[in-house]
mmCIF file with all atom_site columns, C-alpha atoms in Angstrom:
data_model
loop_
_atom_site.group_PDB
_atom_site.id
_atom_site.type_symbol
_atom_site.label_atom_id
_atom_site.label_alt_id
_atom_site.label_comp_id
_atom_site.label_asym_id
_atom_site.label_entity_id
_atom_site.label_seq_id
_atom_site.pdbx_PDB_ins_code
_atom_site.Cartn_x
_atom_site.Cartn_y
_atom_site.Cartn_z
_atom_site.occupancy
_atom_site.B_iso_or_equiv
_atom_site.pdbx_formal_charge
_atom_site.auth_seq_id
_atom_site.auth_comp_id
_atom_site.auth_asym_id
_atom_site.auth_atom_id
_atom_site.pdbx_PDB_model_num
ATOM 1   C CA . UNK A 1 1   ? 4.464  143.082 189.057 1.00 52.00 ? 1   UNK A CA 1
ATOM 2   C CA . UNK A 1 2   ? 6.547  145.512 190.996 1.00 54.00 ? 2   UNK A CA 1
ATOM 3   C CA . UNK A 1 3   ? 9.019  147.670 189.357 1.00 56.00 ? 3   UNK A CA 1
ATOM 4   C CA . UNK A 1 4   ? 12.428 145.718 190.438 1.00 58.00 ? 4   UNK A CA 1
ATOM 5   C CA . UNK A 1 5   ? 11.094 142.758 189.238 1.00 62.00 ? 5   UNK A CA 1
ATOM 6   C CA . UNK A 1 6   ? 10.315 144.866 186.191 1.00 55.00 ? 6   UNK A CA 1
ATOM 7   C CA . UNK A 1 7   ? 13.944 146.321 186.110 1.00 48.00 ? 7   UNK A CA 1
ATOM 8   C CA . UNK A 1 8   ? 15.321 142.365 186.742 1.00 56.00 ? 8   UNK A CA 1
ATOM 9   C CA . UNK A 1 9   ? 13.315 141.302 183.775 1.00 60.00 ? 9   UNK A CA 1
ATOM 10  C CA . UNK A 1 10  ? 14.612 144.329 181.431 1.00 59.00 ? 10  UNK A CA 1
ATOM 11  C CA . UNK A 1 11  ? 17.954 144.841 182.003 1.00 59.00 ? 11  UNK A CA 1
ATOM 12  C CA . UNK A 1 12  ? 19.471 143.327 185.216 1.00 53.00 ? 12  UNK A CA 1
ATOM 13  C CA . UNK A 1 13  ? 18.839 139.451 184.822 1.00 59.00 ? 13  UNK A CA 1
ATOM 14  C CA . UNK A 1 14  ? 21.408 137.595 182.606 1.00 62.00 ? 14  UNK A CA 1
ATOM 15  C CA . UNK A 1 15  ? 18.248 136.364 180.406 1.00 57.00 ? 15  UNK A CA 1
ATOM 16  C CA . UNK A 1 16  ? 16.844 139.760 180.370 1.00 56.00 ? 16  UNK A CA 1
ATOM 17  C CA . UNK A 1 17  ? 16.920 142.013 177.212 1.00 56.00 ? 17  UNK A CA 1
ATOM 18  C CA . UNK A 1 18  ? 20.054 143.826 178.914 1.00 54.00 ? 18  UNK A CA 1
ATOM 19  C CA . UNK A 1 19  ? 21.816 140.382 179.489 1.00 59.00 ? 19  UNK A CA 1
ATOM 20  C CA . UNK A 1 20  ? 21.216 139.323 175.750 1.00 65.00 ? 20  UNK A CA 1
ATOM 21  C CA . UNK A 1 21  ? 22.763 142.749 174.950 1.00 70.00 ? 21  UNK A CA 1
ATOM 22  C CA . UNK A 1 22  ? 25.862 141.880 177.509 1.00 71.00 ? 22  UNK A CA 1
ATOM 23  C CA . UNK A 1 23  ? 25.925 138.615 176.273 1.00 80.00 ? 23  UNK A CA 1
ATOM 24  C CA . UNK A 1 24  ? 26.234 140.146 172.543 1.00 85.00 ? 24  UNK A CA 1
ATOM 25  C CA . UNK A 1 25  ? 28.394 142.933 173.586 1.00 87.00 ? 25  UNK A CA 1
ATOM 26  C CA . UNK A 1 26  ? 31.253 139.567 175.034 1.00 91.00 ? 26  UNK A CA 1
ATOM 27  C CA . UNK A 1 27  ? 30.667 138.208 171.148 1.00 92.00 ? 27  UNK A CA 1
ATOM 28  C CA . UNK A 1 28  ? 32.054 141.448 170.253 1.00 94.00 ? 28  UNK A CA 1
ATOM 29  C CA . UNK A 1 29  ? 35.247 141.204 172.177 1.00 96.00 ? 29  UNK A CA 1
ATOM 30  C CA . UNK A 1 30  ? 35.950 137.760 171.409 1.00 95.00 ? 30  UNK A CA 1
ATOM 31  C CA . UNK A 1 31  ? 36.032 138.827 167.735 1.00 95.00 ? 31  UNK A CA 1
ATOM 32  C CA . UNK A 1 32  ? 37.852 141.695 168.382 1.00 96.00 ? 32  UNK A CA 1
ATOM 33  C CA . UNK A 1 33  ? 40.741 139.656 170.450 1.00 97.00 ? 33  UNK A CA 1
ATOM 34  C CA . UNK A 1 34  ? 40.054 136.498 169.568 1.00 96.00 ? 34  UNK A CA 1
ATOM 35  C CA . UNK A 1 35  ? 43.430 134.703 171.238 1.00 97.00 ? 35  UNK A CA 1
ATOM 36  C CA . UNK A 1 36  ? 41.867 136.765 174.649 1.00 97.00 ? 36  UNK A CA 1
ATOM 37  C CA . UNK A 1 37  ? 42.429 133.577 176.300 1.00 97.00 ? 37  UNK A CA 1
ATOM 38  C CA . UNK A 1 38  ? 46.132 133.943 176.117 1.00 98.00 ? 38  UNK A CA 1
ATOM 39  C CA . UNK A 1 39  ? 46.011 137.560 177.355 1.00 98.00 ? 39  UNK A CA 1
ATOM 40  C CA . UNK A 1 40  ? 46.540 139.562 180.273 1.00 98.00 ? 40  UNK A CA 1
ATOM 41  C CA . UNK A 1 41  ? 43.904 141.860 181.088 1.00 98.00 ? 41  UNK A CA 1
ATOM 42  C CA . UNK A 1 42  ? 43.206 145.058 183.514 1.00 98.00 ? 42  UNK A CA 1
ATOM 43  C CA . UNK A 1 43  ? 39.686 145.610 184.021 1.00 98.00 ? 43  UNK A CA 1
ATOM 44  C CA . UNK A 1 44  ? 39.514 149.266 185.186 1.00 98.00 ? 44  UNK A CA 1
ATOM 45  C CA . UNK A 1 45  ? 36.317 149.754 187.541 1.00 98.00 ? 45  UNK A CA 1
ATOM 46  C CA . UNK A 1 46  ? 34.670 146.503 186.834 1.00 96.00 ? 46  UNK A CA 1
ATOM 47  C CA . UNK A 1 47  ? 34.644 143.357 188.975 1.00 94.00 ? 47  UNK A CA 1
ATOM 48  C CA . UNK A 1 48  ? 35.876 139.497 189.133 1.00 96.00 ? 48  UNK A CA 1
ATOM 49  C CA . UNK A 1 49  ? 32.072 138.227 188.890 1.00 93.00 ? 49  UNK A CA 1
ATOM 50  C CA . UNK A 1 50  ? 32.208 140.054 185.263 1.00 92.00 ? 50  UNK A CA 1
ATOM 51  C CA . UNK A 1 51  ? 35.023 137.239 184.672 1.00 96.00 ? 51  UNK A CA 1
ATOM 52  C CA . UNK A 1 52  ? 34.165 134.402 186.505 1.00 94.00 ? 52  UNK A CA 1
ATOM 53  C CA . UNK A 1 53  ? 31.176 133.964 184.680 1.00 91.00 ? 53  UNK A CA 1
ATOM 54  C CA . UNK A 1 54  ? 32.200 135.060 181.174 1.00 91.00 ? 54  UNK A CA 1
ATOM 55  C CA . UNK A 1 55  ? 32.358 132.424 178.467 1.00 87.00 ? 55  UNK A CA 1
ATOM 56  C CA . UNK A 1 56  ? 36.099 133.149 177.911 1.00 91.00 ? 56  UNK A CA 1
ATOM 57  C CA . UNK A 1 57  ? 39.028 133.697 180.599 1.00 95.00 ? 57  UNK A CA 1
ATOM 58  C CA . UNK A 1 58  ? 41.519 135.717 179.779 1.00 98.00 ? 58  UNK A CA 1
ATOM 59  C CA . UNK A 1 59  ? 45.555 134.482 181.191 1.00 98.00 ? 59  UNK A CA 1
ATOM 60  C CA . UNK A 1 60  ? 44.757 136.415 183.718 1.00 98.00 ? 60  UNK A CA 1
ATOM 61  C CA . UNK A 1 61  ? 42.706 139.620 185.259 1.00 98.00 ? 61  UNK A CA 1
ATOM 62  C CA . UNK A 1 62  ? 43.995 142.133 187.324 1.00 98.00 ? 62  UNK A CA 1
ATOM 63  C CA . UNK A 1 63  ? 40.464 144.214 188.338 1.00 98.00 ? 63  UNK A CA 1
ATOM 64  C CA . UNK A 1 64  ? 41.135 147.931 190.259 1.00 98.00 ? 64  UNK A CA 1
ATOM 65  C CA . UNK A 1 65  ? 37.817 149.338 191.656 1.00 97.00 ? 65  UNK A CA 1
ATOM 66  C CA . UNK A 1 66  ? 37.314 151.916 194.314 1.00 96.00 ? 66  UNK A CA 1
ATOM 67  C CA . UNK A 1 67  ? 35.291 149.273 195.903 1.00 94.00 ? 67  UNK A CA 1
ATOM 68  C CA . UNK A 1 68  ? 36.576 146.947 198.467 1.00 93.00 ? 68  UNK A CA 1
ATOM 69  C CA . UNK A 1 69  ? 37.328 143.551 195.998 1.00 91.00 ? 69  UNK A CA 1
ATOM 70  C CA . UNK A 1 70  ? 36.197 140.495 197.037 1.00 91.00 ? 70  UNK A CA 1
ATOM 71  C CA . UNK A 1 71  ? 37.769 138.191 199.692 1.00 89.00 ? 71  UNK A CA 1
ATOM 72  C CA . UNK A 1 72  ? 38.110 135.459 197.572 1.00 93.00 ? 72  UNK A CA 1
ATOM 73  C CA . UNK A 1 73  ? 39.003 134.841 193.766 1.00 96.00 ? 73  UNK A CA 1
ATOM 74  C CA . UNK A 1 74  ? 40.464 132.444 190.997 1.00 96.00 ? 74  UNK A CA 1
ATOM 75  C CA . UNK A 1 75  ? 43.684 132.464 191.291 1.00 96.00 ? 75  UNK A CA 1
ATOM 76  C CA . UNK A 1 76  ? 43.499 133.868 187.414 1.00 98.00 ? 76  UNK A CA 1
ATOM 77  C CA . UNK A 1 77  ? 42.225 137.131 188.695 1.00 98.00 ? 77  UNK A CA 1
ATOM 78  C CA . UNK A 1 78  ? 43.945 139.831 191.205 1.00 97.00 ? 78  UNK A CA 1
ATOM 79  C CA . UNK A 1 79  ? 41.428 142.386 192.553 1.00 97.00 ? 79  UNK A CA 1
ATOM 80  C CA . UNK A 1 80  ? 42.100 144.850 194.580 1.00 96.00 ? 80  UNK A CA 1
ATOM 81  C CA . UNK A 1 81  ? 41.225 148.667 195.837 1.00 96.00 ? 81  UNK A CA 1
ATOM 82  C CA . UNK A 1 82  ? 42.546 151.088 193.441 1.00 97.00 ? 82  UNK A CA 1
ATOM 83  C CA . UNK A 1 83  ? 41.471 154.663 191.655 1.00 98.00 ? 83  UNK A CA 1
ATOM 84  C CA . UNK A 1 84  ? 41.717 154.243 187.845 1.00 98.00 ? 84  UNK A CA 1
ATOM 85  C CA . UNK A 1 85  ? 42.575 158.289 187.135 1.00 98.00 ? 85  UNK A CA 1
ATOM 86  C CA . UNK A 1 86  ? 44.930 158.241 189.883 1.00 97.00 ? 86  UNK A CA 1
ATOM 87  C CA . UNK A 1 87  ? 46.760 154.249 190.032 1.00 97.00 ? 87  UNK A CA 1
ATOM 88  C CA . UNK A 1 88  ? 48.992 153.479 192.760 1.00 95.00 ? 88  UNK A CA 1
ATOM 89  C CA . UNK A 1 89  ? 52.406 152.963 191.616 1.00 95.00 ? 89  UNK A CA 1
ATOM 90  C CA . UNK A 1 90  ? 52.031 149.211 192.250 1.00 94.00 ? 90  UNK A CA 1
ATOM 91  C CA . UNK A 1 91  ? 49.539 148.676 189.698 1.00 96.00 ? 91  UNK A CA 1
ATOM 92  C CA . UNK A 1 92  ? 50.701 152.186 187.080 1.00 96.00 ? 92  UNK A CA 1
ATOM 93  C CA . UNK A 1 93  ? 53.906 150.457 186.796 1.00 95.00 ? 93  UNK A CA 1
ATOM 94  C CA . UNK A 1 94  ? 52.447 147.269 185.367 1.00 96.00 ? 94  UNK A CA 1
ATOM 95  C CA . UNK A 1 95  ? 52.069 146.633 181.443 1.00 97.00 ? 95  UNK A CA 1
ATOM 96  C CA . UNK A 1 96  ? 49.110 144.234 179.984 1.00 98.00 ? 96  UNK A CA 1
ATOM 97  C CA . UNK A 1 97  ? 48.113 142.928 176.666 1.00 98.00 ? 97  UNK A CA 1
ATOM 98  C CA . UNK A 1 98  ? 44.381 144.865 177.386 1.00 98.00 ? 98  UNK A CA 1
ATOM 99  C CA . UNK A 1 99  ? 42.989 147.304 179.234 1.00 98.00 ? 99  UNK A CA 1
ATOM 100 C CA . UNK A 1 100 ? 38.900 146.273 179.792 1.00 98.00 ? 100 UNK A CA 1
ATOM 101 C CA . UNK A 1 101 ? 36.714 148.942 181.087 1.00 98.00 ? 101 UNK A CA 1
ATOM 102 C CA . UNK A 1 102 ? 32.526 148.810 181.140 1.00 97.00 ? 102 UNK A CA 1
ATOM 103 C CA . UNK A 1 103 ? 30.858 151.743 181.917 1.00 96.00 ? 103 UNK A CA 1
ATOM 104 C CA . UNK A 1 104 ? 32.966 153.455 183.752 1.00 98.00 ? 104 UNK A CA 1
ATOM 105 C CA . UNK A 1 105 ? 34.600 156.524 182.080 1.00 98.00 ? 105 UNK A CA 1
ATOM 106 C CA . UNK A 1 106 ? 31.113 158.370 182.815 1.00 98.00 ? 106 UNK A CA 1
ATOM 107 C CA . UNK A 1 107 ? 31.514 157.792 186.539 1.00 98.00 ? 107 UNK A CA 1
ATOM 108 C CA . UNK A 1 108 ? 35.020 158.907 187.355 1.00 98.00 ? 108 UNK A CA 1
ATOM 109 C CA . UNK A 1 109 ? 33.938 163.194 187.663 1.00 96.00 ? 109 UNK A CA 1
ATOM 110 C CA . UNK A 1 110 ? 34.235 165.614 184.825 1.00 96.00 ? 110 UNK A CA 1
ATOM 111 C CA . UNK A 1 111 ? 36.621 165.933 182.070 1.00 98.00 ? 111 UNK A CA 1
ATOM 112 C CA . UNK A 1 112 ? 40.043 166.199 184.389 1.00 98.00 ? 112 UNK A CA 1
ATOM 113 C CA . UNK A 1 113 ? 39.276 163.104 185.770 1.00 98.00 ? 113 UNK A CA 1
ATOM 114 C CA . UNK A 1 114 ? 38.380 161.304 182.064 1.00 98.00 ? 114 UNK A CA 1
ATOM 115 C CA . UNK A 1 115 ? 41.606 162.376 181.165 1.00 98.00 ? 115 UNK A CA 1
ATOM 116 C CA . UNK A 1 116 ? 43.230 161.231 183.675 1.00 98.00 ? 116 UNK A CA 1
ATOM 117 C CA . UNK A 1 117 ? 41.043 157.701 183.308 1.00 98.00 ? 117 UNK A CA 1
ATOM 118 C CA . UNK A 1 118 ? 41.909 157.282 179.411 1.00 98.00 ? 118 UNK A CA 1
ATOM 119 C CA . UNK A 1 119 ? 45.945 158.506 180.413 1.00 98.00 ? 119 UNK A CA 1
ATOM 120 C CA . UNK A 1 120 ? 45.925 155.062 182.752 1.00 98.00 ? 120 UNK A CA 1
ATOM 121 C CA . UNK A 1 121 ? 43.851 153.501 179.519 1.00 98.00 ? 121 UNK A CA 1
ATOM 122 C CA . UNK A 1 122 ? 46.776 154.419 177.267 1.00 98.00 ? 122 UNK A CA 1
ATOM 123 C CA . UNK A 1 123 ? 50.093 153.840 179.527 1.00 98.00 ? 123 UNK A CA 1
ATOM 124 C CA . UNK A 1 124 ? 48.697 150.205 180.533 1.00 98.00 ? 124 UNK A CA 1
ATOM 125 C CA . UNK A 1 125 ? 48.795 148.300 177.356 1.00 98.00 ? 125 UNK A CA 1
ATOM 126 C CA . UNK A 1 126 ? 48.537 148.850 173.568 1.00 98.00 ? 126 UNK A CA 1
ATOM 127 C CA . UNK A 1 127 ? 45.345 147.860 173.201 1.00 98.00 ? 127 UNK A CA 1
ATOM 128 C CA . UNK A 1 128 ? 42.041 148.826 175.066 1.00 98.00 ? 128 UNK A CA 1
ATOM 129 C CA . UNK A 1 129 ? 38.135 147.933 174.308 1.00 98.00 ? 129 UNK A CA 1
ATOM 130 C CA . UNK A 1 130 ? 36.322 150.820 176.669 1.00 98.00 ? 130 UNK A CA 1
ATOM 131 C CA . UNK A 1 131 ? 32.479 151.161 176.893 1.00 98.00 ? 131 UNK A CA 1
ATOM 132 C CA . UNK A 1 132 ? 29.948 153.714 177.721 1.00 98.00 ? 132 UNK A CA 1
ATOM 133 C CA . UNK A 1 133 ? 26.335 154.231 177.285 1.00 97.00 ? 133 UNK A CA 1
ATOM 134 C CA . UNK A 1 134 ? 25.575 157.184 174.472 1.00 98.00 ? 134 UNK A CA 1
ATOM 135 C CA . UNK A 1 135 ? 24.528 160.135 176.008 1.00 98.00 ? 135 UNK A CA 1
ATOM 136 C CA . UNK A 1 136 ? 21.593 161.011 173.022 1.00 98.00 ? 136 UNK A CA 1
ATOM 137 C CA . UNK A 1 137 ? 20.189 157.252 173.565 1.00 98.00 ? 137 UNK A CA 1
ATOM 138 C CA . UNK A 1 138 ? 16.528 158.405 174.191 1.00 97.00 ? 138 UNK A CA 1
ATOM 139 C CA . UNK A 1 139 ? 16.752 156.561 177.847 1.00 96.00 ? 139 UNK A CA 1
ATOM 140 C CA . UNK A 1 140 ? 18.923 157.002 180.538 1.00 96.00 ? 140 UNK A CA 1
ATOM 141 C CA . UNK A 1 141 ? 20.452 153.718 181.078 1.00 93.00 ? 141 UNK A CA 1
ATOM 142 C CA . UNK A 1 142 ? 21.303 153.993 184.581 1.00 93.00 ? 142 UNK A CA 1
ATOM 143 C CA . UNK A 1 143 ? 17.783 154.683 185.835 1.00 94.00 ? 143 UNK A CA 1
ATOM 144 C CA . UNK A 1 144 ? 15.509 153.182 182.785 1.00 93.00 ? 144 UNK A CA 1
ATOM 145 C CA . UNK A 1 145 ? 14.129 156.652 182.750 1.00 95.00 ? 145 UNK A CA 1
ATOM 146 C CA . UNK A 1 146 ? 12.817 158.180 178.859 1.00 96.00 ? 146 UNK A CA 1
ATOM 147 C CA . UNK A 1 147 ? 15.150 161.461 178.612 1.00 97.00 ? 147 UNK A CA 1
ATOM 148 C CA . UNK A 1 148 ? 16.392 162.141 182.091 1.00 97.00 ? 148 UNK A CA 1
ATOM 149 C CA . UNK A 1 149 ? 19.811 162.699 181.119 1.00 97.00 ? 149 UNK A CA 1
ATOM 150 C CA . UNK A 1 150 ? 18.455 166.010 179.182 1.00 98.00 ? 150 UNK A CA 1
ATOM 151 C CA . UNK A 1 151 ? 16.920 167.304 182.579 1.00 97.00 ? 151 UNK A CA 1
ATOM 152 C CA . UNK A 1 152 ? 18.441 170.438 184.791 1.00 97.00 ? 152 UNK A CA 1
ATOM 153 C CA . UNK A 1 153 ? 20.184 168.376 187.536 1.00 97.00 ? 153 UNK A CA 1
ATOM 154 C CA . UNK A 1 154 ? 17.324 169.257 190.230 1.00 97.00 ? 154 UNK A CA 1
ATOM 155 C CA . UNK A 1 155 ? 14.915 167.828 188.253 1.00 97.00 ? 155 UNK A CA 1
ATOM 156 C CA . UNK A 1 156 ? 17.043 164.773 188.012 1.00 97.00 ? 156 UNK A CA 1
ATOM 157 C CA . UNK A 1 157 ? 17.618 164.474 191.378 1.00 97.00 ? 157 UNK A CA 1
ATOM 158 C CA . UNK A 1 158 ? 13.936 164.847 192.094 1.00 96.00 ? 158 UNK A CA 1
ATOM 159 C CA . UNK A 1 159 ? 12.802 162.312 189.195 1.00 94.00 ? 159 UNK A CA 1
ATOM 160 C CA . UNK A 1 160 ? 15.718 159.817 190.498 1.00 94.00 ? 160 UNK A CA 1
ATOM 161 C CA . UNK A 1 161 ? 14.193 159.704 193.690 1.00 93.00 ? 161 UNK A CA 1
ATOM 162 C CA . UNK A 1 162 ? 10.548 158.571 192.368 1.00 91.00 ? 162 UNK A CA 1
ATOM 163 C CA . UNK A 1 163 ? 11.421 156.820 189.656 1.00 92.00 ? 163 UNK A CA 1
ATOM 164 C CA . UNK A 1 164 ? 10.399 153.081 190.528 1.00 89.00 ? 164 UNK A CA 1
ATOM 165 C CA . UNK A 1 165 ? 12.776 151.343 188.133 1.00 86.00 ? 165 UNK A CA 1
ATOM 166 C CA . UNK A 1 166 ? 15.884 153.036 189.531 1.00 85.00 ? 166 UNK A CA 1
ATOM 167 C CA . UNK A 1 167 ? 18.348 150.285 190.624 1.00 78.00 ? 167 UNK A CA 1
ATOM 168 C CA . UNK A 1 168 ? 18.537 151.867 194.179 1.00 78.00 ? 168 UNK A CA 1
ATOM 169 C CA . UNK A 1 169 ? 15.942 154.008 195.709 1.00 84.00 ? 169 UNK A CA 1
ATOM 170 C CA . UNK A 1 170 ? 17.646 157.529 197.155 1.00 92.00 ? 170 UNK A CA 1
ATOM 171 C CA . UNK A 1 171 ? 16.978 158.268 200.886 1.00 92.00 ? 171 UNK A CA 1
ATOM 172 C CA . UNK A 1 172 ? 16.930 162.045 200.652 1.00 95.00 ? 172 UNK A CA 1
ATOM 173 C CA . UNK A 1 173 ? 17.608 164.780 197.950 1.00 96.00 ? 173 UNK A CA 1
ATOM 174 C CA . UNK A 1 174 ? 21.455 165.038 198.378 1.00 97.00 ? 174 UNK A CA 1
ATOM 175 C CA . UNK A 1 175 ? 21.890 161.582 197.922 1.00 96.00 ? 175 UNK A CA 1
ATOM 176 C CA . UNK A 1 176 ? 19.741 161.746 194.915 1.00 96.00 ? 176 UNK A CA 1
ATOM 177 C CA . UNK A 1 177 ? 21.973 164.263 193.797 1.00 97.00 ? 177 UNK A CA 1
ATOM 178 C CA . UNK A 1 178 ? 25.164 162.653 194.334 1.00 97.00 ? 178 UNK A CA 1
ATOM 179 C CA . UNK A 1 179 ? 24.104 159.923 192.357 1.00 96.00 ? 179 UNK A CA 1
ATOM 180 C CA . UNK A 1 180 ? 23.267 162.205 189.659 1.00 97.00 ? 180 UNK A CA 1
ATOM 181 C CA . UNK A 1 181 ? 26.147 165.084 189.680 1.00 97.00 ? 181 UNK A CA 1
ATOM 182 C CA . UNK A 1 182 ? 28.697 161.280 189.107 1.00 97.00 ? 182 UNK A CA 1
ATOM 183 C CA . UNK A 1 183 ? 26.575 160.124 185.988 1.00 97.00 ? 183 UNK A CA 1
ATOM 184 C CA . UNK A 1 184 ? 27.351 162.075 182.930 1.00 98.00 ? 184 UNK A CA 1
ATOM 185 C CA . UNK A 1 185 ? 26.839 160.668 179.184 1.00 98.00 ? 185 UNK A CA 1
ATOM 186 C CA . UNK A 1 186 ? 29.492 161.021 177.151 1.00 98.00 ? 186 UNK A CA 1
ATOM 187 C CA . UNK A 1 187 ? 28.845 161.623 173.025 1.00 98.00 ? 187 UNK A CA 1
ATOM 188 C CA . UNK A 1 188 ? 30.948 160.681 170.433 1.00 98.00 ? 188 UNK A CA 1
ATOM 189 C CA . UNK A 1 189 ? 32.824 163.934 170.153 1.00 98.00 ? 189 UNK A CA 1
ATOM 190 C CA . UNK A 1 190 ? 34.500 163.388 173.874 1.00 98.00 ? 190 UNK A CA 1
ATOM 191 C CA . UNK A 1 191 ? 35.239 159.585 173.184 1.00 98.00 ? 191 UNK A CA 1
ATOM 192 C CA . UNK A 1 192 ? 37.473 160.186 170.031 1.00 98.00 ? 192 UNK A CA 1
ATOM 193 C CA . UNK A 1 193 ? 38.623 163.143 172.201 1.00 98.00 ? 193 UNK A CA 1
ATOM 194 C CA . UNK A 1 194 ? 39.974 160.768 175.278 1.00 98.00 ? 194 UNK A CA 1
ATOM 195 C CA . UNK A 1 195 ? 40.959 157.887 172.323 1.00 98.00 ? 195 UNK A CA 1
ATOM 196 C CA . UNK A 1 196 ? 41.938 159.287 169.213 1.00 98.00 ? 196 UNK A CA 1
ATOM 197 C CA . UNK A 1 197 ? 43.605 155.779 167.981 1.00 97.00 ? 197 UNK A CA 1
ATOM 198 C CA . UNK A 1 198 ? 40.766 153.539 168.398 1.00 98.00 ? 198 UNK A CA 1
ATOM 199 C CA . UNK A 1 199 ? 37.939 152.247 166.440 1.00 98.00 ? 199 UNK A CA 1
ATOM 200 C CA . UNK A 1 200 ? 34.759 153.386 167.515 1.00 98.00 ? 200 UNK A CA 1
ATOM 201 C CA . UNK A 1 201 ? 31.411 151.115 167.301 1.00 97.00 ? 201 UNK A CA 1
ATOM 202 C CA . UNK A 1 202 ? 28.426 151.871 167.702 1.00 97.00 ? 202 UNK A CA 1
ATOM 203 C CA . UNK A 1 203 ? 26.169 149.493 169.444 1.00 96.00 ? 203 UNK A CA 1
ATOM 204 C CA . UNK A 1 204 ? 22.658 149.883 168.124 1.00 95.00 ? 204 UNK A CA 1
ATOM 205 C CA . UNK A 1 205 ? 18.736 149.290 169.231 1.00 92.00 ? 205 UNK A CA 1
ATOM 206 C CA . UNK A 1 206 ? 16.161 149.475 166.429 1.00 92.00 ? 206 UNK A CA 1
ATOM 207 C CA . UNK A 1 207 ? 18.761 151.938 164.499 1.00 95.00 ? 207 UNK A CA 1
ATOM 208 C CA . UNK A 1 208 ? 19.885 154.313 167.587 1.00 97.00 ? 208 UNK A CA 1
ATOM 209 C CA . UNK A 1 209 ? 22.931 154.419 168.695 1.00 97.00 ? 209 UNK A CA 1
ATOM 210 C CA . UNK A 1 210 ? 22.706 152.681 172.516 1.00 96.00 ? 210 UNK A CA 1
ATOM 211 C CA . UNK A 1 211 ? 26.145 152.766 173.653 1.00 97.00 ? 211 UNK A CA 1
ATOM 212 C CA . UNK A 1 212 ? 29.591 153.788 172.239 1.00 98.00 ? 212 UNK A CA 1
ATOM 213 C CA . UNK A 1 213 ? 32.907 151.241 172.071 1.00 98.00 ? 213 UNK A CA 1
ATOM 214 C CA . UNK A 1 214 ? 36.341 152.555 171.562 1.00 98.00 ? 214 UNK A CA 1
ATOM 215 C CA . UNK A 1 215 ? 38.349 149.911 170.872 1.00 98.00 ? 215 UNK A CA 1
ATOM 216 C CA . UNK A 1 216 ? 41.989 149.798 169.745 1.00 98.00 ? 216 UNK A CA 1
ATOM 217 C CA . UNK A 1 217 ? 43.733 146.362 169.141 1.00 96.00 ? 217 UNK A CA 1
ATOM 218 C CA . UNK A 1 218 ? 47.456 147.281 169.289 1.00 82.00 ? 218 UNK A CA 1
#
């Protein structure tokens, strides 16, 4: 068995252990807004597929990536290019009944640009559910690797370019490294940091703490 097919059967295939977790992780939110269905939503760095196949539609979903959105959507969903520390006036003016974000915040570059991530989190609507893989979870979610995220970020680089289950293979060093020096774990400490009003869960694998959920219902 190679290792993607590995990866697809661990965490990327919706009846993989990682899809049962998703799939979980959408009971969750339900309970936590359960009239979603009647809501308007901003998904901040996700994407419409995350919607179109959820078991629940929101009223409607306005998705902002830095990633060139899709050519064609529900008519229940807007996506389109945007920075989520750094919104376009078009979409900053805007007010929704949720602002939806899925491991993201550990993406957008260093602790300026969180705060500038959970200020958009915070002017958008009074509520928010915003996820994030745990930083002292014993494996590195991003790369299925046992403890990378505790390496010097060299080593990282260099053990992200052999590691077979990484999601995509690096061509060279640098781009190992990019990929690395825009991952960083966040701990519990910096999430009530960026949202002091929210609950924060914990969602948990065999008693450790896998990833961390700051949710606030308004």
């Amino acid at each position: 068995m190679g290792s993607q097919s590995i990866r697809e059967r661990v965490v990327d295939r919706d009846d993989s252990w990682g899809g049962r977790r998703r799939a979980r992780r959408w009971e969750w939110l339900v309970r936590a807004f359960p009239d979603l269905d009647q809501m308007t939503v901003i998904d901040l760095g996700g994407d419409a597929g995350t919607w179109t196949q959820s078991p629940l539609h929101p009223k409607h979903v306005h998705v902002v990536n830095i990633d060139t959105p899709p050519a064609e959507v529900p008519d229940w969903i807007t996506a389109e290019t945007g920075d989520a520390c750094a919104l376009p006036d078009r979409i900053a003016a805007n007010t929704y009944d949720l602002v939806f974000s899925n491991s993201v915040i550990e993406h957008v570059g260093g602790h300026e640009r969180r705060l500038r991530f959970a200020e958009s989190v915070h002017r958008l609507a009074p509520a928010h559910w915003v996820q994030t893989p745990y930083r002292y979870f014993p494996v590195e979610p991003h790369w299925i690797a046992p403890g990378m995220q505790f390496l010097p970020v060299r080593a990282r680089a260099v053990f992200a370019r052999r590691w077979p289950l990484a999601h995509v293979r690096s061509a060279n060093l640098r781009e190992a490294l990019t990929g690395v020096l825009w991952t960083e774990l966040l701990d519990r400490s910096q999430m009530r940091y960026y949202f002091p009003d929210a609950e924060l869960l914990s969602e948990r694998i065999a008693g450790l703490t896998k990833s961390l959920i700051a949710v606030k219902k308004g």
